[in-house]
Structure formats: C-alpha cells, structure tokens
Coordinates of C-alpha atoms and ligand atoms in Angstrom, one line a residue:
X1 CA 19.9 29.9 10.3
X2 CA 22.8 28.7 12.8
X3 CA 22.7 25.0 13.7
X4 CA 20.9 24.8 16.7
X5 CA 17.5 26.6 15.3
X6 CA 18.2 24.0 12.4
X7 CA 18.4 21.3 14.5
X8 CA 15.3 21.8 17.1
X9 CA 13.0 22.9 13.2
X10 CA 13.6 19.7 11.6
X11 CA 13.8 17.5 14.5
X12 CA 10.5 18.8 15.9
X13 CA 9.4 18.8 12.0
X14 CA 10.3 15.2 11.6
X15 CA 9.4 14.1 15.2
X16 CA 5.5 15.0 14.2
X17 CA 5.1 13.8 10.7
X18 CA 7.5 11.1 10.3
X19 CA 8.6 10.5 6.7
X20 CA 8.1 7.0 5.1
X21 CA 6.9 5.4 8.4
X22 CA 5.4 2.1 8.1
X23 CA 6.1 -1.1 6.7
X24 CA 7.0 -2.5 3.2
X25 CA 5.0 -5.8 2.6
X26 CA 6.6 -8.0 1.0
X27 CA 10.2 -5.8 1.1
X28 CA 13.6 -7.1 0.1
X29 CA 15.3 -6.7 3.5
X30 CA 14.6 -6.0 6.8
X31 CA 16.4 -4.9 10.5
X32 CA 15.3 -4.4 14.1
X33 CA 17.3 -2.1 15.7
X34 CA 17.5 -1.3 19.5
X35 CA 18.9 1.3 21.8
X36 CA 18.0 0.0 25.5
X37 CA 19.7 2.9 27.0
X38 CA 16.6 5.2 25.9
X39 CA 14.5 3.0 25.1
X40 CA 14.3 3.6 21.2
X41 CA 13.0 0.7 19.0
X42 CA 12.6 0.6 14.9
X43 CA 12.0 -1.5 12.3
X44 CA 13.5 -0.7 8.7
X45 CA 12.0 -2.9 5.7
X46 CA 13.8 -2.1 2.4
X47 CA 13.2 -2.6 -1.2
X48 CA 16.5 -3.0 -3.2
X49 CA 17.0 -3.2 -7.5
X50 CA 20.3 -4.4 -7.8
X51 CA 22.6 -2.2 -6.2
X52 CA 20.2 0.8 -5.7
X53 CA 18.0 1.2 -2.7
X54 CA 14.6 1.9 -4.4
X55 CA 11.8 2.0 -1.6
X56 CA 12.7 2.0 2.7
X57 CA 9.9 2.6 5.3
X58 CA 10.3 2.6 9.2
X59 CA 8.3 1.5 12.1
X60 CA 8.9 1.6 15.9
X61 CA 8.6 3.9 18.8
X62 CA 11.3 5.6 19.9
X63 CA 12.2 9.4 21.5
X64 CA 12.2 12.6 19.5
X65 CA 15.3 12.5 17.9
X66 CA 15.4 8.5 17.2
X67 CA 12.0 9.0 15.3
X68 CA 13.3 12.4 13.6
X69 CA 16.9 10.9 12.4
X70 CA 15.1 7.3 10.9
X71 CA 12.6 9.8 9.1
X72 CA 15.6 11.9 7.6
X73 CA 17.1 9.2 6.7
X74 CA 14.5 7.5 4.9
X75 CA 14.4 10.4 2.5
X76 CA 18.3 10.8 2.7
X77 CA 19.0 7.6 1.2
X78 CA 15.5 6.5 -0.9
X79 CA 16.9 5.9 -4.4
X80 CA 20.9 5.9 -3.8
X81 CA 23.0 3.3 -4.5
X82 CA 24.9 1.4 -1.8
X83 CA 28.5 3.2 -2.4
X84 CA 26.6 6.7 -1.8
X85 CA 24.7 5.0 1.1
X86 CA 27.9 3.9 2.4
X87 CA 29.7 7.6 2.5
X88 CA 26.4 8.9 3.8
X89 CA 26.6 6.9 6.8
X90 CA 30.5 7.9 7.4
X91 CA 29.4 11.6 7.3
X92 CA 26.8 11.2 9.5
X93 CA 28.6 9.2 12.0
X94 CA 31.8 11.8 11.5
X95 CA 29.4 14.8 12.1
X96 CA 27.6 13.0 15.3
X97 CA 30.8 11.8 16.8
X98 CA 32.8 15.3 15.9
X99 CA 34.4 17.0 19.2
X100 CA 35.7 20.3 19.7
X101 CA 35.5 23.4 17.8
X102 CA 32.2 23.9 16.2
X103 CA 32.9 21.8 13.4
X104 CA 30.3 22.6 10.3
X105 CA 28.9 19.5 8.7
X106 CA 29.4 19.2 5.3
X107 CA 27.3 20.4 2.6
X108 CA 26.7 17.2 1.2
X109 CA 24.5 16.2 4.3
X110 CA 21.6 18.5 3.2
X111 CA 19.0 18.4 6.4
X112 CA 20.9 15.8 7.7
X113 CA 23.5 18.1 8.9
X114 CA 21.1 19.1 11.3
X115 CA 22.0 15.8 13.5
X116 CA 25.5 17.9 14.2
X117 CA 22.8 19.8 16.8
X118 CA 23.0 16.0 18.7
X119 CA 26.4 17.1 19.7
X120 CA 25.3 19.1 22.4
X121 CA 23.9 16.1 24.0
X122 CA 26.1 13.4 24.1
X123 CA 23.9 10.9 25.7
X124 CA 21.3 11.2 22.6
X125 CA 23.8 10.1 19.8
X126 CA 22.7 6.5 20.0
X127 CA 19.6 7.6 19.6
X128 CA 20.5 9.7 16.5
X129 CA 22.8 6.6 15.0
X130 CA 20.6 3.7 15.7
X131 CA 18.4 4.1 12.5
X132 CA 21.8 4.0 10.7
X133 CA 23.6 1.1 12.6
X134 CA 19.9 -0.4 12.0
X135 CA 20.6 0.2 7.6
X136 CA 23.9 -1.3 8.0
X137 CA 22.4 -4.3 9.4
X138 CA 19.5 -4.8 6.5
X139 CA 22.0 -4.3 4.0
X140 CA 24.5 -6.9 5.3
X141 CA 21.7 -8.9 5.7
X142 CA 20.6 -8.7 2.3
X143 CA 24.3 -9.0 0.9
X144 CA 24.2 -12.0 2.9
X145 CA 20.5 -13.6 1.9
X146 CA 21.7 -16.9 0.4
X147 CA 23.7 -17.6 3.5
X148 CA 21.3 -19.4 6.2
X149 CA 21.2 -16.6 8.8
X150 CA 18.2 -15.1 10.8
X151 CA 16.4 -11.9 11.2
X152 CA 19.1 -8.9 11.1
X153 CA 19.3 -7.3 14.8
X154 CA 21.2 -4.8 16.4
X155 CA 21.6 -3.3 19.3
X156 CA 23.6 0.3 20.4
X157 CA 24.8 -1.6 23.8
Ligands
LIG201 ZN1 16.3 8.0 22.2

C-alpha cells in the first residue's frame, strides 16, 4: 500500500469513527487547542499515573484530518510514558514538516505515518499538528499544576 492510499484509508477511517472521543470527568489535565486558519477546535482531557499517560479522550469539531490525527493520536500515545510521548511528537512533527524527496516516515510511527500524506497539502498541517501542540500544552500544564496558572490554551496562529 504506497502512502497516499494509506493516508486517505485511515484518515477517512478515523474521520468517521473517531477513537476515544469524548470527555474524561474528572481527568488529570486538560487543553483547548485552536487552529483559526480552518477553523478546527478540540478539547484533550488526560488521565496521568505518575509519569505514564494512562487514559486521554478528545472533544471538538474540527475538518477531516484535524478529527482523524487527534483520534490517531489518542491511541498513539494511550499508556506511554512522557519520554516516548515526547519522541513521538518529534517524529510526527519531522514527518509533517519533511520537504523534498519522498521521505518515508519511520517505522516507529505505525498508522501515524500516514500523516506524511499531509505533505501534499501544506495548508492542512496545522490541522494535522494541532491535536499535538494541544498534548504539549496539557502536559505542561500538568507539570506545572501547583503553580497558580489557568486553563491550558493554544492556538496554531
Ligand atoms: Zn482543519
């Protein structure tokens, strides 16, 4: 299967049942994340033991592949710690962002290599990344829980 029928089979996939959508109540962390170029809104509650990410769900309304690359994720990153959350997000940022010769993601991406299909379509990587800038945020925000700060928000702009 070459990466663009990969891409458009598990976008479509995850575009129609959504993986882990919804909200934890109560959760550990939380993040709003926003891409007002396409209009793509989520919110990413998170349940965290200690260093491992145990439970994430995701709510919002959003395009195709903004829906598609929150649900990949969710299953992506359910039960890792933060270090291989961490690297996760460099490889998928490094595989949206990749220029040039056709570039294969690395194996280690699983399904999520079939974001590299965003490529092609430069003005949809925010859409792609913003469920990931969104993680960043509710884990910062977590790290940072005893400090006095508000909600954790982001935005691609
Ligand atoms: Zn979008």
């Amino acid at each position: 299967m070459d990466l663009k029928d990969l891409y458009r089979d598990v976008i479509l996939d995850h575009n129609k049942q959504p993986r882990n959508f919804g909200r934890l109540d109560p959760c550990d962390t939380s993040a709003d994340g926003n891409n007002p170029l396409c209009g793509d809104r989520l919110t990413l509650t998170l349940r965290l033991e200690g260093d491992r990410l145990t439970d994430i769900r995701f709510e919002g309304k959003g395009c195709a592949i903004s829906t598609a690359s929150a649900s990949l994720m969710t299953e992506a990153v359910k039960g890792k710690d933060q270090a291989a959350i961490t690297r996760l997000r460099e490889l998928v940022h490094q595989t949206l962002t990749a220029h040039g010769e056709a570039t294969l993601p690395p194996a280690e991406l699983g399904k999520l290599a079939a974001l590299a299909g965003v490529r092609d379509y430069p003005a949809r990587v925010k859409c792609a990344s913003l469920c990931w800038h969104t993680l960043g945020a509710a884990l910062e925000h977590h790290a940072q829980r005893h400090a006095d700060h508000g909600p954790a928000t982001v935005s691609t702009e």
